[in-house]
Protein backbone atom coordinates (compact mmCIF):
# COMPACT_ATOMS: atom_id res chain seq x y z
CA UNK A 1 0.00 0.00 0.00
CA UNK A 2 1.34 3.41 -0.93
CA UNK A 3 1.17 5.71 2.09
CA UNK A 4 0.44 9.31 1.23
CA UNK A 5 0.67 12.39 3.40
CA UNK A 6 -3.17 12.83 3.45
CA UNK A 7 -3.52 9.17 4.44
CA UNK A 8 -1.10 9.67 7.34
CA UNK A 9 -2.98 12.78 8.45
CA UNK A 10 -6.31 10.97 8.45
CA UNK A 11 -4.86 7.92 10.17
CA UNK A 12 -3.51 10.23 12.89
CA UNK A 13 -6.95 11.77 13.35
CA UNK A 14 -8.49 8.31 13.59
CA UNK A 15 -5.95 7.29 16.23
CA UNK A 16 -6.75 10.40 18.28
CA UNK A 17 -10.49 9.72 18.10
CA UNK A 18 -10.07 6.02 18.87
CA UNK A 19 -7.96 6.78 21.92
CA UNK A 20 -10.28 9.54 23.14
CA UNK A 21 -12.48 7.01 24.88
CA UNK A 22 -14.66 3.98 24.42
CA UNK A 23 -18.28 4.44 23.54
CA UNK A 24 -20.83 2.53 25.52
CA UNK A 25 -23.03 0.15 23.56
CA UNK A 26 -26.62 0.59 22.54
CA UNK A 27 -28.36 0.25 19.25
CA UNK A 28 -31.55 2.17 19.98
CA UNK A 29 -33.25 0.11 17.23
CA UNK A 30 -33.28 3.04 14.83
CA UNK A 31 -34.17 2.61 11.18
CA UNK A 32 -31.25 2.64 8.76
CA UNK A 33 -31.84 4.64 5.57
CA UNK A 34 -30.37 3.77 2.18
CA UNK A 35 -26.64 4.49 2.14
CA UNK A 36 -25.93 8.13 1.30
CA UNK A 37 -23.71 9.10 -1.60
CA UNK A 38 -22.12 12.31 -2.78
CA UNK A 39 -19.44 14.82 -1.98
CA UNK A 40 -17.99 15.39 1.47
CA UNK A 41 -20.07 18.57 1.75
CA UNK A 42 -23.25 16.71 0.81
CA UNK A 43 -22.56 13.92 3.32
CA UNK A 44 -21.78 16.50 6.02
CA UNK A 45 -25.09 18.24 5.33
CA UNK A 46 -26.91 14.89 5.61
CA UNK A 47 -25.10 14.29 8.93
CA UNK A 48 -26.06 17.81 10.05
CA UNK A 49 -22.49 18.93 10.63
CA UNK A 50 -20.37 21.84 9.51
CA UNK A 51 -17.23 20.22 8.13
CA UNK A 52 -13.88 21.59 9.33
CA UNK A 53 -11.70 20.62 6.34
CA UNK A 54 -8.41 18.98 7.28
CA UNK A 55 -7.27 17.47 3.97
CA UNK A 56 -8.40 18.38 0.48
CA UNK A 57 -6.47 16.25 -2.01
CA UNK A 58 -7.35 14.41 -5.20
CA UNK A 59 -7.37 10.96 -3.60
CA UNK A 60 -8.86 11.81 -0.18
CA UNK A 61 -10.84 14.62 1.42
CA UNK A 62 -11.18 14.74 5.19
CA UNK A 63 -13.06 16.93 7.65
CA UNK A 64 -13.73 16.97 11.37
CA UNK A 65 -17.36 17.26 12.44
CA UNK A 66 -19.06 17.71 15.78
CA UNK A 67 -17.57 18.49 19.17
CA UNK A 68 -16.64 16.69 22.36
CA UNK A 69 -17.67 13.05 22.48
CA UNK A 70 -19.80 13.54 19.34
CA UNK A 71 -16.73 14.43 17.26
CA UNK A 72 -16.12 12.32 14.18
CA UNK A 73 -13.93 12.26 11.09
CA UNK A 74 -15.67 12.23 7.73
CA UNK A 75 -13.58 11.20 4.72
CA UNK A 76 -14.34 10.72 1.06
CA UNK A 77 -12.15 8.82 -1.40
CA UNK A 78 -11.56 9.06 -5.15
CA UNK A 79 -11.60 5.27 -5.56
CA UNK A 80 -13.06 2.20 -3.88
CA UNK A 81 -9.58 0.68 -3.75
CA UNK A 82 -8.15 3.76 -2.01
CA UNK A 83 -10.95 3.59 0.55
CA UNK A 84 -10.37 -0.11 1.27
CA UNK A 85 -6.59 0.31 1.57
CA UNK A 86 -7.09 3.19 3.97
CA UNK A 87 -9.61 1.22 6.06
CA UNK A 88 -7.30 -1.79 6.26
CA UNK A 89 -4.54 0.40 7.73
CA UNK A 90 -6.75 2.60 9.90
CA UNK A 91 -8.47 -0.28 11.68
CA UNK A 92 -5.19 -1.07 13.47
CA UNK A 93 -5.94 2.05 15.54
CA UNK A 94 -9.29 0.74 16.75
CA UNK A 95 -12.36 2.92 16.57
CA UNK A 96 -15.74 2.49 14.95
CA UNK A 97 -16.31 3.01 11.24
CA UNK A 98 -19.43 3.79 9.28
CA UNK A 99 -18.67 2.80 5.69
CA UNK A 100 -20.47 3.86 2.54
CA UNK A 101 -19.44 3.88 -1.12
CA UNK A 102 -16.24 5.96 -1.26
CA UNK A 103 -16.78 7.47 2.20
CA UNK A 104 -16.08 6.66 5.84
CA UNK A 105 -17.12 8.26 9.12
CA UNK A 106 -15.00 7.42 12.17
CA UNK A 107 -15.76 8.08 15.81
CA UNK A 108 -16.93 6.59 19.06
CA UNK A 109 -19.47 3.79 18.87
CA UNK A 110 -22.48 5.86 19.98
CA UNK A 111 -21.67 8.68 17.56
CA UNK A 112 -21.21 6.36 14.59
CA UNK A 113 -24.38 4.45 15.50
CA UNK A 114 -26.35 7.72 15.50
CA UNK A 115 -24.78 8.78 12.20
CA UNK A 116 -25.96 5.55 10.63
CA UNK A 117 -29.59 6.69 11.10
CA UNK A 118 -28.81 9.66 8.80
CA UNK A 119 -26.23 8.29 6.37
CA UNK A 120 -26.97 4.57 6.23
CA UNK A 121 -23.87 2.51 5.56
CA UNK A 122 -22.25 -0.47 7.21
CA UNK A 123 -20.75 -0.53 10.70
CA UNK A 124 -17.20 -1.89 10.98
CA UNK A 125 -15.00 -2.12 14.05
CA UNK A 126 -11.26 -1.57 14.41
CA UNK A 127 -8.65 -3.74 16.09
CA UNK A 128 -9.71 -5.59 19.23
CA UNK A 129 -6.42 -4.57 20.83
CA UNK A 130 -7.37 -0.90 20.57
CA UNK A 131 -11.10 -1.36 21.38
CA UNK A 132 -11.01 -3.02 24.81
CA UNK A 133 -14.81 -2.92 25.11
CA UNK A 134 -15.45 -3.82 21.48
CA UNK A 135 -18.18 -6.22 20.45
CA UNK A 136 -15.68 -8.80 19.13
CA UNK A 137 -13.94 -8.99 22.52
CA UNK A 138 -16.18 -11.50 24.19
CA UNK A 139 -14.33 -13.72 26.58
CA UNK A 140 -10.79 -14.06 25.24
CA UNK A 141 -9.05 -12.05 27.98
CA UNK A 142 -11.15 -12.89 31.05
CA UNK A 143 -12.57 -9.41 31.58
CA UNK A 144 -14.61 -10.68 34.53
CA UNK A 145 -17.73 -8.61 34.04
CA UNK A 146 -20.20 -7.00 31.73
CA UNK A 147 -20.87 -3.28 31.64
CA UNK A 148 -24.46 -2.28 31.08
Coordinates of N, CA, C and O in Angstrom, one line a residue:
X1 N 0.8 -1.2 0.0 CA 0.0 0.0 0.0 C 0.9 1.2 0.0 O 1.8 1.3 0.8
X2 N 0.6 2.2 -0.9 CA 1.3 3.4 -0.9 C 0.8 4.4 0.1 O -0.4 4.7 0.1
X3 N 1.6 4.8 1.0 CA 1.2 5.7 2.1 C 1.4 7.1 1.6 O 2.5 7.5 1.3
X4 N 0.3 7.9 1.6 CA 0.4 9.3 1.2 C 0.3 10.2 2.4 O -0.2 9.8 3.5
X5 N 0.8 11.4 2.3 CA 0.7 12.4 3.4 C -0.8 12.6 3.9 O -1.0 12.5 5.1
X6 N -1.8 12.7 3.0 CA -3.2 12.8 3.4 C -3.6 11.6 4.2 O -4.3 11.7 5.2
X7 N -3.2 10.4 3.8 CA -3.5 9.2 4.4 C -3.0 9.2 5.9 O -3.6 8.8 6.8
X8 N -1.7 9.6 6.0 CA -1.1 9.7 7.3 C -1.9 10.7 8.2 O -2.1 10.4 9.4
X9 N -2.3 11.8 7.7 CA -3.0 12.8 8.5 C -4.3 12.2 8.9 O -4.7 12.4 10.1
X10 N -5.0 11.5 8.1 CA -6.3 11.0 8.5 C -6.1 9.8 9.5 O -6.8 9.7 10.4
X11 N -5.1 9.0 9.2 CA -4.9 7.9 10.2 C -4.5 8.5 11.5 O -5.0 8.0 12.6
X12 N -3.8 9.6 11.6 CA -3.5 10.2 12.9 C -4.8 10.7 13.6 O -4.9 10.6 14.8
X13 N -5.7 11.3 12.8 CA -6.9 11.8 13.4 C -7.8 10.6 13.9 O -8.4 10.7 14.9
X14 N -7.8 9.5 13.1 CA -8.5 8.3 13.6 C -7.9 7.8 14.9 O -8.6 7.5 15.8
X15 N -6.6 7.8 15.0 CA -5.9 7.3 16.2 C -6.3 8.2 17.4 O -6.7 7.7 18.5
X16 N -6.4 9.5 17.2 CA -6.7 10.4 18.3 C -8.2 10.2 18.7 O -8.5 10.1 19.9
X17 N -9.1 10.0 17.8 CA -10.5 9.7 18.1 C -10.6 8.4 18.8 O -11.4 8.2 19.7
X18 N -9.9 7.4 18.3 CA -10.1 6.0 18.9 C -9.6 6.0 20.3 O -10.1 5.3 21.2
X19 N -8.5 6.8 20.6 CA -8.0 6.8 21.9 C -8.7 7.7 22.9 O -8.5 7.7 24.1
X20 N -9.6 8.6 22.3 CA -10.3 9.5 23.1 C -11.2 8.9 24.1 O -11.6 9.5 25.1
X21 N -11.6 7.7 23.9 CA -12.5 7.0 24.9 C -13.3 6.0 24.2 O -13.5 6.0 23.0
X22 N -13.8 5.0 25.0 CA -14.7 4.0 24.4 C -16.1 4.4 24.5 O -16.5 5.0 25.5
X23 N -16.9 4.2 23.5 CA -18.3 4.4 23.5 C -19.0 3.3 24.2 O -18.5 2.2 24.2
X24 N -20.1 3.6 24.9 CA -20.8 2.5 25.5 C -21.8 2.0 24.5 O -22.3 2.8 23.6
X25 N -22.2 0.8 24.6 CA -23.0 0.2 23.6 C -24.4 0.7 23.5 O -24.8 1.6 24.3
X26 N -25.2 0.2 22.6 CA -26.6 0.6 22.5 C -27.0 0.9 21.1 O -26.5 1.8 20.5
X27 N -27.9 0.1 20.6 CA -28.4 0.3 19.2 C -29.7 1.0 19.2 O -30.3 1.0 18.3
X28 N -30.3 1.4 20.1 CA -31.5 2.2 20.0 C -32.6 1.7 19.0 O -33.7 2.2 18.9
X29 N -32.3 0.7 18.2 CA -33.3 0.1 17.2 C -33.7 1.1 16.2 O -34.8 1.0 15.7
X30 N -32.9 2.0 15.8 CA -33.3 3.0 14.8 C -33.3 2.5 13.4 O -32.5 1.6 13.1
X31 N -34.1 3.0 12.6 CA -34.2 2.6 11.2 C -32.9 3.1 10.5 O -32.5 4.2 10.7
X32 N -32.4 2.3 9.5 CA -31.2 2.6 8.8 C -31.7 3.0 7.4 O -32.3 2.2 6.7
X33 N -31.4 4.2 6.9 CA -31.8 4.6 5.6 C -30.9 4.0 4.5 O -29.9 3.5 4.8
X34 N -31.3 4.2 3.2 CA -30.4 3.8 2.2 C -29.0 4.5 2.3 O -29.0 5.7 2.8
X35 N -27.9 3.9 2.0 CA -26.6 4.5 2.1 C -26.5 5.8 1.3 O -26.8 5.7 0.1
X36 N -26.1 6.8 2.0 CA -25.9 8.1 1.3 C -24.8 8.1 0.3 O -23.8 7.3 0.5
X37 N -24.8 8.9 -0.7 CA -23.7 9.1 -1.6 C -23.5 10.6 -1.8 O -24.3 11.4 -1.5
X38 N -22.4 10.9 -2.4 CA -22.1 12.3 -2.8 C -20.8 12.8 -2.3 O -20.0 12.1 -1.7
X39 N -20.7 14.1 -2.4 CA -19.4 14.8 -2.0 C -19.3 14.9 -0.5 O -20.3 14.6 0.3
X40 N -18.2 15.2 0.0 CA -18.0 15.4 1.5 C -19.0 16.4 2.0 O -19.6 16.2 3.0
X41 N -19.1 17.5 1.3 CA -20.1 18.6 1.8 C -21.5 18.1 1.8 O -22.3 18.4 2.7
X42 N -21.9 17.3 0.8 CA -23.3 16.7 0.8 C -23.4 15.7 2.0 O -24.5 15.8 2.7
X43 N -22.5 14.9 2.2 CA -22.6 13.9 3.3 C -22.6 14.7 4.7 O -23.4 14.3 5.5
X44 N -21.8 15.7 4.8 CA -21.8 16.5 6.0 C -23.1 17.1 6.3 O -23.7 17.2 7.4
X45 N -23.8 17.6 5.2 CA -25.1 18.2 5.3 C -26.1 17.2 5.8 O -26.9 17.4 6.6
X46 N -26.0 16.0 5.2 CA -26.9 14.9 5.6 C -26.7 14.5 7.1 O -27.6 14.2 7.8
X47 N -25.4 14.6 7.5 CA -25.1 14.3 8.9 C -25.4 15.5 9.9 O -25.2 15.4 11.1
X48 N -25.8 16.6 9.3 CA -26.1 17.8 10.0 C -24.8 18.3 10.8 O -24.9 18.6 12.0
X49 N -23.7 18.4 10.0 CA -22.5 18.9 10.6 C -21.9 20.0 9.7 O -22.1 19.9 8.5
X50 N -21.1 20.9 10.3 CA -20.4 21.8 9.5 C -19.0 21.3 9.4 O -18.2 21.3 10.4
X51 N -18.5 20.9 8.2 CA -17.2 20.2 8.1 C -16.1 21.2 8.3 O -16.1 22.3 7.7
X52 N -15.1 20.8 9.2 CA -13.9 21.6 9.3 C -12.8 20.8 8.5 O -12.3 19.8 9.0
X53 N -12.6 21.3 7.3 CA -11.7 20.6 6.3 C -10.3 20.5 6.9 O -9.7 21.5 7.4
X54 N -9.8 19.3 6.8 CA -8.4 19.0 7.3 C -7.5 18.6 6.1 O -6.3 19.0 6.1
X55 N -8.0 17.9 5.1 CA -7.3 17.5 4.0 C -8.2 17.6 2.8 O -9.3 17.1 2.8
X56 N -7.6 18.2 1.7 CA -8.4 18.4 0.5 C -7.5 18.0 -0.7 O -6.8 18.9 -1.2
X57 N -7.4 16.7 -1.0 CA -6.5 16.3 -2.0 C -7.3 15.5 -3.0 O -8.4 15.1 -2.8
X58 N -6.6 15.2 -4.1 CA -7.4 14.4 -5.2 C -7.8 13.1 -4.7 O -9.0 12.7 -5.0
X59 N -7.0 12.3 -4.0 CA -7.4 11.0 -3.6 C -8.2 10.8 -2.3 O -8.9 9.9 -2.1
X60 N -8.1 11.9 -1.4 CA -8.9 11.8 -0.2 C -9.2 13.2 0.3 O -8.4 14.1 0.2
X61 N -10.4 13.4 0.8 CA -10.8 14.6 1.4 C -11.3 14.3 2.8 O -12.0 13.3 3.0
X62 N -10.9 15.1 3.8 CA -11.2 14.7 5.2 C -11.6 16.0 5.9 O -11.1 17.1 5.7
X63 N -12.6 15.8 6.8 CA -13.1 16.9 7.7 C -13.4 16.4 9.0 O -13.7 15.2 9.2
X64 N -13.3 17.3 10.0 CA -13.7 17.0 11.4 C -15.1 17.5 11.5 O -15.4 18.6 11.0
X65 N -16.0 16.8 12.2 CA -17.4 17.3 12.4 C -17.7 17.1 13.9 O -17.1 16.2 14.6
X66 N -18.6 17.9 14.4 CA -19.1 17.7 15.8 C -18.1 18.3 16.8 O -17.1 18.8 16.5
X67 N -18.4 18.0 18.1 CA -17.6 18.5 19.2 C -17.6 17.5 20.3 O -18.6 16.7 20.4
X68 N -16.7 17.5 21.2 CA -16.6 16.7 22.4 C -16.7 15.2 22.0 O -16.1 14.8 21.1
X69 N -17.5 14.5 22.7 CA -17.7 13.0 22.5 C -18.4 12.7 21.2 O -18.4 11.6 20.7
X70 N -19.1 13.7 20.6 CA -19.8 13.5 19.3 C -18.9 13.9 18.1 O -19.4 13.9 17.0
X71 N -17.6 14.1 18.4 CA -16.7 14.4 17.3 C -16.5 13.2 16.4 O -16.4 12.1 16.9
X72 N -16.4 13.4 15.1 CA -16.1 12.3 14.2 C -15.4 12.9 13.0 O -15.4 14.0 12.7
X73 N -14.6 12.0 12.3 CA -13.9 12.3 11.1 C -14.8 11.8 9.9 O -15.3 10.7 10.0
X74 N -15.0 12.6 8.9 CA -15.7 12.2 7.7 C -14.7 12.3 6.6 O -14.0 13.3 6.4
X75 N -14.5 11.2 5.8 CA -13.6 11.2 4.7 C -14.2 10.7 3.5 O -15.1 9.7 3.6
X76 N -13.9 11.2 2.3 CA -14.3 10.7 1.1 C -13.1 10.4 0.2 O -12.0 10.9 0.4
X77 N -13.3 9.4 -0.6 CA -12.2 8.8 -1.4 C -12.5 8.9 -2.9 O -13.6 8.7 -3.3
X78 N -11.4 9.0 -3.7 CA -11.6 9.1 -5.1 C -11.9 7.7 -5.7 O -12.6 7.6 -6.7
X79 N -11.4 6.6 -5.0 CA -11.6 5.3 -5.6 C -12.0 4.3 -4.5 O -11.7 4.5 -3.3
X80 N -12.7 3.2 -4.8 CA -13.1 2.2 -3.9 C -11.8 1.5 -3.3 O -11.7 1.2 -2.1
X81 N -10.8 1.3 -4.2 CA -9.6 0.7 -3.7 C -8.9 1.6 -2.7 O -8.4 1.0 -1.7
X82 N -8.8 2.9 -3.0 CA -8.1 3.8 -2.0 C -8.8 3.7 -0.7 O -8.2 3.7 0.4
X83 N -10.2 3.7 -0.7 CA -10.9 3.6 0.6 C -10.6 2.3 1.3 O -10.4 2.3 2.5
X84 N -10.6 1.2 0.6 CA -10.4 -0.1 1.3 C -9.0 -0.2 1.8 O -8.7 -0.7 2.9
X85 N -8.0 0.3 1.1 CA -6.6 0.3 1.6 C -6.5 1.2 2.8 O -5.8 0.8 3.8
X86 N -7.1 2.3 2.8 CA -7.1 3.2 4.0 C -7.7 2.5 5.2 O -7.2 2.5 6.3
X87 N -8.9 1.9 5.0 CA -9.6 1.2 6.1 C -8.8 0.1 6.6 O -8.7 -0.1 7.9
X88 N -8.1 -0.7 5.8 CA -7.3 -1.8 6.3 C -6.2 -1.3 7.2 O -5.9 -1.9 8.2
X89 N -5.6 -0.2 6.9 CA -4.5 0.4 7.7 C -5.1 1.1 9.0 O -4.6 1.0 10.1
X90 N -6.2 1.8 8.8 CA -6.8 2.6 9.9 C -7.3 1.7 11.0 O -7.3 2.1 12.2
X91 N -7.8 0.6 10.7 CA -8.5 -0.3 11.7 C -7.5 -0.8 12.7 O -7.9 -1.2 13.8
X92 N -6.2 -0.7 12.5 CA -5.2 -1.1 13.5 C -5.3 -0.1 14.7 O -4.8 -0.4 15.7
X93 N -5.8 1.1 14.5 CA -5.9 2.0 15.5 C -7.2 1.9 16.3 O -7.5 2.7 17.2
X94 N -8.0 0.9 16.0 CA -9.3 0.7 16.7 C -10.3 1.7 16.2 O -10.3 2.1 15.1
X95 N -11.3 2.0 17.0 CA -12.4 2.9 16.6 C -13.5 2.2 15.9 O -13.5 1.0 15.7
X96 N -14.5 3.0 15.6 CA -15.7 2.5 15.0 C -15.9 3.2 13.6 O -15.7 4.4 13.6
X97 N -16.3 2.5 12.6 CA -16.3 3.0 11.2 C -17.7 2.8 10.6 O -18.2 1.7 10.7
X98 N -18.2 3.9 10.1 CA -19.4 3.8 9.3 C -19.0 3.9 7.8 O -18.3 4.9 7.5
X99 N -19.2 2.9 7.0 CA -18.7 2.8 5.7 C -19.8 2.9 4.6 O -20.7 2.1 4.7
X100 N -19.6 3.8 3.7 CA -20.5 3.9 2.5 C -19.6 3.8 1.3 O -18.4 3.5 1.4
X101 N -20.2 4.0 0.1 CA -19.4 3.9 -1.1 C -18.6 5.1 -1.3 O -19.1 6.2 -1.4
X102 N -17.3 4.9 -1.2 CA -16.2 6.0 -1.3 C -16.3 7.0 -0.1 O -15.8 8.1 -0.3
X103 N -16.9 6.6 1.0 CA -16.8 7.5 2.2 C -16.7 6.6 3.5 O -17.1 5.5 3.5
X104 N -16.2 7.3 4.5 CA -16.1 6.7 5.8 C -16.3 7.7 6.9 O -15.8 8.9 6.7
X105 N -17.0 7.4 7.9 CA -17.1 8.3 9.1 C -16.5 7.5 10.3 O -16.8 6.3 10.4
X106 N -15.7 8.1 11.1 CA -15.0 7.4 12.2 C -15.2 8.2 13.5 O -15.1 9.4 13.5
X107 N -15.6 7.5 14.5 CA -15.8 8.1 15.8 C -16.0 7.0 16.9 O -15.8 5.8 16.7
X108 N -16.6 7.5 18.0 CA -16.9 6.6 19.1 C -18.2 5.8 18.6 O -18.9 6.3 17.8
X109 N -18.4 4.7 19.3 CA -19.5 3.8 18.9 C -20.8 4.5 18.9 O -21.6 4.4 17.9
X110 N -21.2 5.2 19.9 CA -22.5 5.9 20.0 C -22.6 6.9 18.9 O -23.7 7.0 18.3
X111 N -21.6 7.7 18.6 CA -21.7 8.7 17.6 C -21.9 8.1 16.2 O -22.7 8.5 15.4
X112 N -21.1 7.0 15.9 CA -21.2 6.4 14.6 C -22.6 5.7 14.5 O -23.2 5.7 13.4
X113 N -23.1 5.1 15.5 CA -24.4 4.4 15.5 C -25.5 5.5 15.2 O -26.4 5.2 14.4
X114 N -25.4 6.7 15.8 CA -26.4 7.7 15.5 C -26.2 8.2 14.1 O -27.2 8.4 13.4
X115 N -25.0 8.3 13.6 CA -24.8 8.8 12.2 C -25.4 7.8 11.2 O -25.9 8.2 10.2
X116 N -25.4 6.6 11.5 CA -26.0 5.5 10.6 C -27.4 5.8 10.4 O -27.9 5.5 9.3
X117 N -28.2 6.4 11.3 CA -29.6 6.7 11.1 C -29.8 7.8 10.1 O -30.9 8.0 9.6
X118 N -28.7 8.6 9.8 CA -28.8 9.7 8.8 C -28.1 9.3 7.5 O -28.6 9.7 6.4
X119 N -27.0 8.6 7.6 CA -26.2 8.3 6.4 C -26.4 6.9 5.8 O -25.9 6.6 4.8
X120 N -27.0 6.0 6.6 CA -27.0 4.6 6.2 C -25.6 4.0 6.3 O -24.8 4.5 7.2
X121 N -25.2 3.1 5.5 CA -23.9 2.5 5.6 C -23.8 1.3 6.4 O -24.7 0.8 7.0
X122 N -22.6 0.7 6.5 CA -22.3 -0.5 7.2 C -21.3 -0.2 8.4 O -20.3 0.5 8.2
X123 N -21.6 -0.7 9.5 CA -20.7 -0.5 10.7 C -19.6 -1.5 10.6 O -19.8 -2.7 10.3
X124 N -18.4 -1.0 10.9 CA -17.2 -1.9 11.0 C -16.5 -1.5 12.2 O -16.6 -0.3 12.7
X125 N -15.7 -2.4 12.8 CA -15.0 -2.1 14.0 C -13.5 -2.3 13.9 O -13.1 -3.2 13.2
X126 N -12.7 -1.5 14.5 CA -11.3 -1.6 14.4 C -10.7 -2.7 15.2 O -11.4 -3.5 15.8
X127 N -9.4 -2.7 15.4 CA -8.6 -3.7 16.1 C -9.1 -4.0 17.5 O -9.4 -3.0 18.3
X128 N -9.3 -5.2 17.9 CA -9.7 -5.6 19.2 C -8.7 -5.1 20.3 O -9.0 -4.9 21.4
X129 N -7.4 -5.0 19.9 CA -6.4 -4.6 20.8 C -6.6 -3.1 21.2 O -6.1 -2.7 22.2
X130 N -7.2 -2.3 20.3 CA -7.4 -0.9 20.6 C -8.8 -0.6 21.0 O -9.1 0.5 21.4
X131 N -9.7 -1.5 21.0 CA -11.1 -1.4 21.4 C -11.4 -2.3 22.5 O -12.0 -3.3 22.3
X132 N -10.9 -2.0 23.7 CA -11.0 -3.0 24.8 C -12.5 -3.4 25.1 O -12.7 -4.5 25.6
X133 N -13.4 -2.6 24.8 CA -14.8 -2.9 25.1 C -15.6 -3.3 23.9 O -16.8 -3.3 23.8
X134 N -14.8 -3.6 22.8 CA -15.5 -3.8 21.5 C -16.3 -5.1 21.5 O -16.1 -6.0 22.2
X135 N -17.2 -5.1 20.5 CA -18.2 -6.2 20.4 C -17.5 -7.5 20.1 O -18.1 -8.6 20.4
X136 N -16.3 -7.5 19.5 CA -15.7 -8.8 19.1 C -14.7 -9.3 20.2 O -14.0 -10.2 20.1
X137 N -14.8 -8.6 21.4 CA -13.9 -9.0 22.5 C -14.8 -9.7 23.6 O -14.8 -9.3 24.7
X138 N -15.4 -10.8 23.2 CA -16.2 -11.5 24.2 C -15.4 -12.6 24.7 O -15.1 -13.6 24.0
X139 N -15.0 -12.6 26.0 CA -14.3 -13.7 26.6 C -12.8 -13.8 26.5 O -12.2 -14.0 27.5
X140 N -12.2 -13.7 25.4 CA -10.8 -14.1 25.2 C -9.8 -13.6 26.3 O -8.8 -14.3 26.5
X141 N -10.0 -12.5 27.0 CA -9.1 -12.0 28.0 C -9.5 -12.1 29.4 O -9.0 -11.5 30.3
X142 N -10.6 -12.8 29.7 CA -11.1 -12.9 31.0 C -11.5 -11.5 31.7 O -10.9 -11.2 32.8
X143 N -12.3 -10.8 31.1 CA -12.6 -9.4 31.6 C -13.3 -9.4 32.9 O -13.3 -8.5 33.6
X144 N -14.0 -10.5 33.2 CA -14.6 -10.7 34.5 C -15.9 -9.9 34.8 O -16.3 -9.8 35.9
X145 N -16.5 -9.3 33.8 CA -17.7 -8.6 34.0 C -18.3 -8.0 32.8 O -17.6 -7.9 31.8
X146 N -19.5 -7.6 32.9 CA -20.2 -7.0 31.7 C -20.7 -5.6 32.2 O -21.3 -5.5 33.2
X147 N -20.4 -4.6 31.3 CA -20.9 -3.3 31.6 C -22.2 -3.0 31.0 O -22.4 -3.4 29.8
X148 N -23.1 -2.5 31.7 CA -24.5 -2.3 31.1 C -24.8 -0.9 30.7 O -24.2 0.0 30.7

